[in-house]
Amino acid sequence: MSDLKRELGRKMFHMLSLAYLAAFHLIGYPRVLLPLAVWLAVVTAVEAGRFLSPDLNRILTGFFRGMIRETEHRAFSGIFHTTAGCLAVILLARGEARIVTAAVLCLALGDAAAALVGKAWGRHRLPGSAKTVEGSAACLLVCLACGLAAGLGPMPAAAAAVAATAVELLPTTSVFNDNLWMPVAAALAARLAGAA
C-alpha cells in the first residue's frame, strides 16, 4: 500500500471526529458529555483489552491495517486520542459552539490537509522533521478557514490555526498524539485570543 493511500485511509478514519461534532450540535451541551464519556470508556476498555491480549491486539491491528501507526501497536490508538481530544475540547470550551466547532474541524480537516498535501506535493522538508513546508502551510490555511467558518473572529481563528499547526508539526510517539492535542491547543488558543 502506498504512503498516500495509507494516509488517506487513516484520515478517513479520523473523520470520526466529525461524528462527535455532529453529536455535540444535535444533542447539545452539556447532555452530549455523557454519551461521549461512555464511548470513551468503551474505547478505553477495548484498548486495555488489546494491551492485555496479544491475540486481540493482532486481530484489531490486522483489521485496521494501514490505519494504525506502528507507534500505536503497543500504545493507545488514534481513536482513543481523537475521542479524548474532542471530549476535552467540549469541556474546555464549556460548550461554546464556535470554539468547539473550530477546534474539531482543525483536527478533522487541518490534520488531513497537512498529511495529504505533504505526502502528495511536499517537496521541502522542515529541518529535523519528516514534515513538509507544503503540508504545514496547508494545515495552517485550512485551520484558519475552519476557524473563520465556525464564526470565530480573525484573531481567535488565526491563534487557533497557529496553535493547531504547531502541534501537528510535532512527531507522533507512543506518548504524544496530535489527535488529542491539536483540538485542545486550537480551543485554548482561540479562548486566549478572545473567543468567548
XYZ file of N, CA and C in Angstrom:
588
model
N 0.847 -1.177 0.000
C 0.000 0.000 0.000
C 0.894 1.243 0.000
N 0.608 2.189 -0.901
C 1.439 3.387 -0.982
C 1.233 4.259 0.253
N 2.226 5.122 0.506
C 2.130 6.028 1.660
C 0.897 6.921 1.566
N 0.605 7.417 0.355
C -0.538 8.311 0.179
C -1.846 7.568 0.435
N -1.978 6.339 -0.081
C -3.201 5.552 0.144
C -3.371 5.232 1.624
N -2.292 4.861 2.282
C -2.346 4.551 3.716
C -2.776 5.793 4.501
N -2.210 6.937 4.147
C -2.548 8.181 4.854
C -3.992 8.576 4.584
N -4.467 8.346 3.371
C -5.861 8.645 3.045
C -6.793 7.782 3.892
N -6.454 6.509 4.054
C -7.245 5.620 4.911
C -7.259 6.096 6.349
N -6.097 6.490 6.851
C -6.008 7.000 8.233
C -6.858 8.256 8.407
N -6.801 9.145 7.440
C -7.535 10.404 7.577
C -9.039 10.185 7.441
N -9.457 9.237 6.620
C -10.885 8.924 6.541
C -11.361 8.383 7.886
N -10.542 7.553 8.514
C -10.870 7.004 9.826
C -10.963 8.132 10.855
N -10.092 9.121 10.737
C -10.091 10.225 11.695
C -11.238 11.212 11.464
N -11.955 11.060 10.366
C -13.138 11.893 10.152
C -14.231 11.548 11.169
N -13.982 10.500 11.955
C -14.883 10.153 13.054
C -15.098 11.352 13.971
N -14.117 12.224 14.043
C -14.270 13.411 14.891
C -15.445 14.269 14.431
N -15.789 14.195 13.146
C -16.948 14.946 12.659
C -18.243 14.375 13.229
N -18.257 13.067 13.520
C -19.431 12.469 14.173
C -19.580 13.022 15.585
N -18.461 13.227 16.272
C -18.516 13.820 17.608
C -19.037 15.253 17.535
N -18.601 15.978 16.511
C -19.066 17.355 16.331
C -20.566 17.373 16.033
N -21.012 16.443 15.183
C -22.446 16.349 14.880
C -23.238 16.030 16.146
N -22.728 15.104 16.957
C -23.407 14.759 18.216
C -23.485 15.979 19.132
N -22.407 16.744 19.180
C -22.389 17.964 20.002
C -23.506 18.919 19.575
N -23.648 19.115 18.264
C -24.661 20.052 17.769
C -26.077 19.483 17.887
N -26.233 18.186 17.680
C -27.570 17.576 17.730
C -28.079 17.373 19.155
N -27.210 16.884 20.029
C -27.620 16.575 21.404
C -27.519 17.806 22.290
N -26.508 18.614 22.047
C -26.325 19.840 22.816
C -25.473 19.640 24.051
N -24.957 20.769 24.515
C -24.128 20.792 25.721
C -25.025 21.148 26.893
N -24.933 20.510 28.012
C -23.949 19.517 28.456
C -24.375 18.065 28.241
N -25.575 17.854 27.662
C -26.081 16.475 27.525
C -25.164 15.580 26.709
N -24.413 16.140 25.766
C -23.534 15.330 24.926
C -22.378 14.720 25.719
N -22.074 15.285 26.875
C -20.925 14.800 27.650
C -21.087 13.344 28.078
N -22.281 12.949 28.482
C -22.486 11.577 28.958
C -22.252 10.546 27.860
N -22.908 10.647 26.685
C -22.636 9.632 25.662
C -21.178 9.616 25.195
N -20.548 10.790 25.112
C -19.136 10.809 24.710
C -18.246 10.184 25.779
N -18.557 10.427 27.042
C -17.775 9.822 28.131
C -17.955 8.306 28.145
N -19.185 7.845 27.908
C -19.435 6.395 27.844
C -18.663 5.791 26.675
N -18.705 6.455 25.518
C -17.972 5.958 24.351
C -16.467 5.922 24.628
N -15.943 6.950 25.284
C -14.523 6.962 25.634
C -14.197 5.801 26.572
N -15.091 5.486 27.493
C -14.878 4.346 28.398
C -14.846 3.038 27.619
N -15.730 2.893 26.625
C -15.742 1.687 25.785
C -14.433 1.580 25.005
N -14.026 2.683 24.387
C -12.770 2.700 23.623
C -11.595 2.357 24.533
N -11.582 2.923 25.731
C -10.503 2.654 26.688
C -10.480 1.181 27.081
N -11.655 0.588 27.273
C -11.733 -0.836 27.626
C -11.204 -1.710 26.492
N -11.550 -1.368 25.259
C -11.046 -2.137 24.110
C -9.530 -1.989 24.008
N -9.040 -0.770 24.201
C -7.592 -0.546 24.156
C -6.892 -1.337 25.263
N -7.459 -1.335 26.471
C -6.874 -2.107 27.575
C -6.870 -3.593 27.232
N -7.958 -4.064 26.635
C -8.020 -5.463 26.207
C -6.947 -5.785 25.183
N -6.695 -4.832 24.303
C -5.645 -5.000 23.292
C -4.284 -5.137 23.945
N -4.036 -4.355 25.000
C -2.741 -4.418 25.687
C -2.574 -5.723 26.449
N -3.668 -6.245 26.984
C -3.609 -7.460 27.804
C -3.633 -8.742 26.985
N -4.185 -8.663 25.779
C -4.311 -9.862 24.948
C -3.584 -9.683 23.620
N -2.449 -10.361 23.443
C -1.743 -10.274 22.161
C -2.616 -10.721 20.985
N -3.509 -11.697 21.226
C -4.390 -12.161 20.150
C -5.362 -11.060 19.720
N -5.985 -10.394 20.701
C -6.903 -9.301 20.378
C -6.149 -8.163 19.692
N -4.960 -7.863 20.164
C -4.144 -6.816 19.548
C -3.844 -7.160 18.091
N -3.480 -8.403 17.839
C -3.168 -8.841 16.477
C -4.408 -8.741 15.584
N -5.565 -9.148 16.112
C -6.810 -9.098 15.333
C -7.167 -7.652 14.986
N -7.142 -6.784 15.992
C -7.542 -5.394 15.755
C -6.550 -4.637 14.881
N -5.259 -4.827 15.123
C -4.282 -4.128 14.275
C -4.308 -4.686 12.852
N -4.636 -5.967 12.712
C -4.784 -6.544 11.377
C -6.015 -6.001 10.666
N -7.123 -5.911 11.401
C -8.373 -5.410 10.820
C -8.228 -3.951 10.388
N -7.544 -3.171 11.207
C -7.360 -1.750 10.902
C -5.991 -1.481 10.279
N -5.437 -2.484 9.616
C -4.123 -2.358 8.980
C -4.104 -1.125 8.067
N -3.054 -0.366 8.164
C -2.931 0.844 7.367
C -3.492 2.071 8.066
N -4.361 1.840 9.048
C -4.941 2.967 9.777
C -4.269 3.168 11.129
N -3.672 2.107 11.658
C -2.983 2.195 12.945
C -1.491 2.336 12.675
N -0.910 3.373 13.218
C 0.528 3.599 13.042
C 1.322 2.564 13.818
N 2.565 2.382 13.413
C 3.464 1.451 14.104
C 3.592 1.812 15.586
N 3.632 3.107 15.886
C 3.758 3.550 17.284
C 2.517 3.224 18.103
N 1.402 2.902 17.438
C 0.151 2.625 18.139
C -0.090 1.137 18.388
N 0.786 0.282 17.897
C 0.586 -1.158 18.093
C 0.647 -1.536 19.562
N 1.448 -0.827 20.336
C 1.577 -1.118 21.763
C 1.250 0.105 22.629
N 0.497 1.019 22.040
C 0.085 2.230 22.758
C -1.343 2.561 22.334
N -1.932 3.519 23.013
C -3.289 3.917 22.649
C -3.330 4.358 21.192
N -4.384 3.972 20.486
C -4.508 4.271 19.062
C -5.161 5.631 18.834
N -5.210 6.012 17.579
C -5.770 7.305 17.203
C -7.214 7.496 17.633
N -8.015 6.429 17.635
C -9.427 6.580 18.018
C -9.552 7.015 19.477
N -8.679 6.495 20.341
C -8.698 6.917 21.746
C -8.353 8.397 21.848
N -7.268 8.797 21.182
C -6.819 10.187 21.269
C -7.823 11.150 20.634
N -8.425 10.743 19.511
C -9.429 11.582 18.856
C -10.640 11.782 19.762
N -11.120 10.686 20.344
C -12.282 10.764 21.237
C -11.967 11.618 22.464
N -10.818 11.363 23.084
C -10.426 12.127 24.274
C -10.232 13.601 23.934
N -9.635 13.883 22.785
C -9.415 15.268 22.372
C -10.716 16.018 22.152
N -11.671 15.374 21.488
C -12.957 16.033 21.229
C -13.732 16.257 22.528
N -13.712 15.272 23.413
C -14.384 15.430 24.707
C -13.718 16.548 25.525
N -12.393 16.579 25.517
C -11.662 17.620 26.250
C -11.996 19.010 25.726
N -12.114 19.144 24.410
C -12.433 20.443 23.810
C -13.813 20.923 24.253
N -14.777 20.017 24.261
C -16.133 20.397 24.679
C -16.117 20.879 26.128
N -15.350 20.185 26.966
C -15.240 20.587 28.372
C -14.507 21.924 28.519
N -13.366 22.062 27.832
C -12.573 23.292 27.937
C -13.324 24.514 27.421
N -14.082 24.316 26.353
C -14.823 25.431 25.748
C -16.143 25.689 26.465
N -16.460 24.831 27.436
C -17.728 24.937 28.177
C -18.921 24.997 27.227
N -18.816 24.221 26.145
C -19.928 24.128 25.211
C -20.069 25.283 24.246
N -19.111 26.223 24.224
C -19.171 27.353 23.281
C -19.031 26.790 21.868
N -20.128 26.848 21.112
C -20.217 26.150 19.824
C -19.147 26.582 18.825
N -18.826 27.861 18.767
C -17.838 28.317 17.781
C -16.460 27.745 18.073
N -16.086 27.719 19.346
C -14.765 27.188 19.711
C -14.716 25.686 19.475
N -15.748 24.973 19.911
C -15.785 23.515 19.720
C -15.731 23.184 18.233
N -16.553 23.859 17.448
C -16.606 23.587 16.007
C -15.258 23.857 15.354
N -14.664 25.003 15.644
C -13.367 25.343 15.051
C -12.301 24.327 15.435
N -12.235 23.965 16.711
C -11.191 23.052 17.186
C -11.327 21.664 16.577
N -12.551 21.152 16.517
C -12.751 19.809 15.953
C -12.503 19.824 14.447
N -12.909 20.895 13.771
C -12.625 20.993 12.333
C -11.126 21.105 12.064
N -10.397 21.793 12.942
C -8.935 21.846 12.793
C -8.353 20.440 12.826
N -8.855 19.615 13.742
C -8.379 18.234 13.821
C -8.765 17.455 12.572
N -10.035 17.481 12.216
C -10.523 16.656 11.107
C -9.948 17.092 9.761
N -9.987 18.377 9.495
C -9.613 18.868 8.164
C -8.183 19.388 8.091
N -7.728 20.075 9.135
C -6.365 20.603 9.125
C -5.324 19.503 9.146
N -5.530 18.518 10.016
C -4.605 17.385 10.095
C -4.594 16.614 8.780
N -5.781 16.424 8.195
C -5.870 15.720 6.907
C -5.149 16.501 5.812
N -5.348 17.817 5.784
C -4.685 18.645 4.766
C -3.173 18.552 4.894
N -2.675 18.621 6.125
C -1.226 18.533 6.339
C -0.673 17.222 5.801
N -1.329 16.130 6.151
C -0.830 14.812 5.752
C -0.945 14.581 4.248
N -2.103 14.882 3.688
C -2.324 14.572 2.275
C -1.537 15.495 1.357
N -1.512 16.785 1.652
C -0.716 17.714 0.833
C 0.765 17.401 1.003
N 1.180 17.140 2.231
C 2.584 16.793 2.473
C 3.019 15.548 1.719
N 2.168 14.517 1.710
C 2.509 13.268 1.001
C 2.469 13.450 -0.513
N 1.455 14.168 -1.008
C 1.275 14.290 -2.457
C 2.186 15.336 -3.093
N 2.352 16.479 -2.444
C 3.074 17.584 -3.073
C 4.230 18.126 -2.251
N 4.444 17.576 -1.088
C 5.515 18.082 -0.236
C 6.890 17.852 -0.840
N 7.633 18.910 -1.026
C 8.979 18.813 -1.607
C 10.040 19.399 -0.678
N 9.630 20.226 0.251
C 10.580 20.938 1.105
C 10.408 20.495 2.549
N 11.303 19.631 2.990
C 11.234 19.109 4.365
C 11.645 20.189 5.359
N 10.935 20.188 6.486
C 11.320 21.077 7.577
C 12.547 20.489 8.259
N 13.483 21.310 8.702
C 14.722 20.801 9.306
C 14.444 19.853 10.478
N 15.083 18.687 10.430
C 14.968 17.710 11.508
C 13.609 17.057 11.623
N 12.834 17.058 10.540
C 11.464 16.551 10.599
C 11.101 15.819 9.317
N 10.113 14.942 9.414
C 9.569 14.298 8.221
C 8.468 15.162 7.612
N 8.087 16.227 8.301
C 7.014 17.122 7.843
C 7.543 18.039 6.749
N 6.603 18.557 5.930
C 6.998 19.437 4.835
C 6.400 20.827 5.005
N 7.053 21.792 4.371
C 6.555 23.168 4.366
C 5.165 23.199 3.736
N 4.997 22.458 2.634
C 3.720 22.457 1.922
C 2.591 21.900 2.792
N 2.867 20.794 3.477
C 1.858 20.198 4.353
C 1.490 21.115 5.503
N 2.496 21.732 6.106
C 2.238 22.640 7.227
C 1.489 23.889 6.778
N 1.823 24.400 5.598
C 1.102 25.565 5.071
C -0.359 25.211 4.802
N -0.586 24.013 4.265
C -1.965 23.568 4.021
C -2.730 23.456 5.332
N -2.084 22.906 6.355
C -2.712 22.789 7.673
C -3.092 24.167 8.201
N -2.165 25.104 8.145
C -2.401 26.454 8.658
C -3.574 27.123 7.942
N -3.586 27.049 6.620
C -4.648 27.706 5.845
C -6.003 27.052 6.076
N -6.027 25.726 6.106
C -7.295 25.022 6.334
C -7.808 25.302 7.743
N -6.922 25.290 8.726
C -7.341 25.585 10.106
C -7.855 27.016 10.235
N -7.212 27.956 9.559
C -7.688 29.341 9.574
C -9.087 29.419 8.967
N -9.273 28.747 7.834
C -10.590 28.730 7.189
C -11.637 28.077 8.095
N -11.251 27.023 8.791
C -12.175 26.348 9.721
C -12.599 27.287 10.845
N -11.643 28.011 11.402
C -11.958 28.950 12.473
C -12.900 30.044 12.013
N -12.628 30.599 10.846
C -13.489 31.658 10.313
C -14.871 31.113 9.973
N -14.917 29.924 9.361
C -16.203 29.308 9.009
C -17.025 28.981 10.252
N -16.348 28.676 11.352
C -17.045 28.362 12.603
C -17.571 29.613 13.300
N -17.191 30.786 12.794
C -17.695 32.027 13.369
C -16.745 32.728 14.315
N -15.508 32.249 14.404
C -14.521 32.948 15.231
C -14.094 34.229 14.525
N -13.702 35.223 15.302
C -13.144 36.437 14.725
C -11.767 36.153 14.145
N -11.219 37.098 13.380
C -9.919 36.870 12.743
C -8.789 36.519 13.716
N -8.702 37.213 14.853
C -7.615 36.927 15.805
C -7.759 35.551 16.459
N -8.930 35.192 17.003
C -9.068 33.847 17.569
C -8.884 32.744 16.521
N -9.365 32.986 15.296
C -9.208 31.986 14.236
C -7.735 31.800 13.888
N -7.001 32.910 13.788
C -5.566 32.828 13.489
C -4.812 32.154 14.626
N -5.155 32.490 15.865
C -4.486 31.870 17.021
C -4.739 30.366 17.046
N -5.980 29.965 16.790
C -6.316 28.537 16.759
C -5.544 27.827 15.650
N -5.457 28.464 14.483
C -4.757 27.860 13.344
C -3.268 27.688 13.627
N -2.654 28.709 14.199
C -1.220 28.631 14.517
C -0.968 27.553 15.571
N -1.803 27.509 16.606
C -1.622 26.512 17.668
C -1.809 25.093 17.136
N -2.855 24.890 16.342
C -3.110 23.554 15.788
C -1.968 23.120 14.876
N -1.478 24.034 14.051
C -0.380 23.711 13.134
C 0.902 23.418 13.903
N 1.164 24.174 14.948
C 2.363 23.929 15.764
C 2.323 22.530 16.372
N 1.164 22.120 16.870
C 1.038 20.776 17.447
C 1.184 19.715 16.362
N 0.600 19.968 15.189
C 0.676 18.995 14.092
C 2.115 18.772 13.654
N 2.962 19.768 13.839
C 4.372 19.651 13.453
C 5.145 18.669 14.330
N 4.665 18.448 15.542
C 5.380 17.562 16.466
C 5.217 16.105 16.049
N 6.247 15.298 16.227
C 6.144 13.889 15.819
C 5.231 13.091 16.753
N 4.452 12.188 16.158
C 3.614 11.287 16.948
C 4.499 10.214 17.558
N 4.332 9.994 18.856
C 5.089 8.956 19.560
C 4.103 8.109 20.351
N 4.625 7.173 21.119
C 3.741 6.344 21.938
C 3.094 7.151 23.063
N 3.644 8.310 23.404
C 3.073 9.130 24.480
C 2.495 10.464 23.993
N 2.775 10.870 22.769
C 2.234 12.119 22.232
C 1.496 11.827 20.942
N 0.240 12.245 20.880
C -0.557 12.033 19.680
C -1.289 13.333 19.360
N -1.091 13.832 18.149
C -1.695 15.117 17.785
C -3.219 15.064 17.735
N -3.800 13.868 17.618
C -5.262 13.769 17.612
C -5.868 14.225 18.937
N -5.116 14.123 20.005
C -5.558 14.629 21.308
C -5.234 16.117 21.447
N -4.001 16.485 21.147
C -3.528 17.830 21.478
C -3.847 18.902 20.449
N -4.071 18.526 19.189
C -4.375 19.530 18.168
C -5.665 20.295 18.477
N -6.779 19.603 18.722
C -8.001 20.363 19.015
C -7.931 21.101 20.353
N -7.255 20.507 21.325
C -7.116 21.160 22.633
C -6.325 22.458 22.487
N -5.210 22.407 21.761
C -4.398 23.613 21.543
C -5.189 24.672 20.790
N -5.944 24.249 19.774
C -6.743 25.202 18.998
C -7.790 25.879 19.879
N -8.470 25.102 20.711
C -9.510 25.658 21.585
C -8.920 26.622 22.610
N -7.815 26.221 23.231
C -7.181 27.092 24.230
C -6.685 28.389 23.603
N -6.068 28.277 22.424
C -5.552 29.476 21.749
C -6.689 30.410 21.353
N -7.780 29.847 20.843
C -8.928 30.679 20.456
C -9.485 31.412 21.670
N -9.591 30.704 22.786
C -10.117 31.327 24.009
C -9.168 32.430 24.500
N -7.862 32.148 24.499
C -6.887 33.149 24.956
C -6.859 34.377 24.050
N -7.210 34.174 22.764
C -7.212 35.294 21.814
C -8.533 36.059 21.823
N -9.417 35.690 22.736
C -10.629 36.488 22.898
C -11.931 35.846 22.488
N -11.904 34.614 21.979
C -13.171 33.958 21.638
C -13.911 33.632 22.925
N -15.209 33.865 22.917
C -15.994 33.582 24.131
C -17.148 32.665 23.816
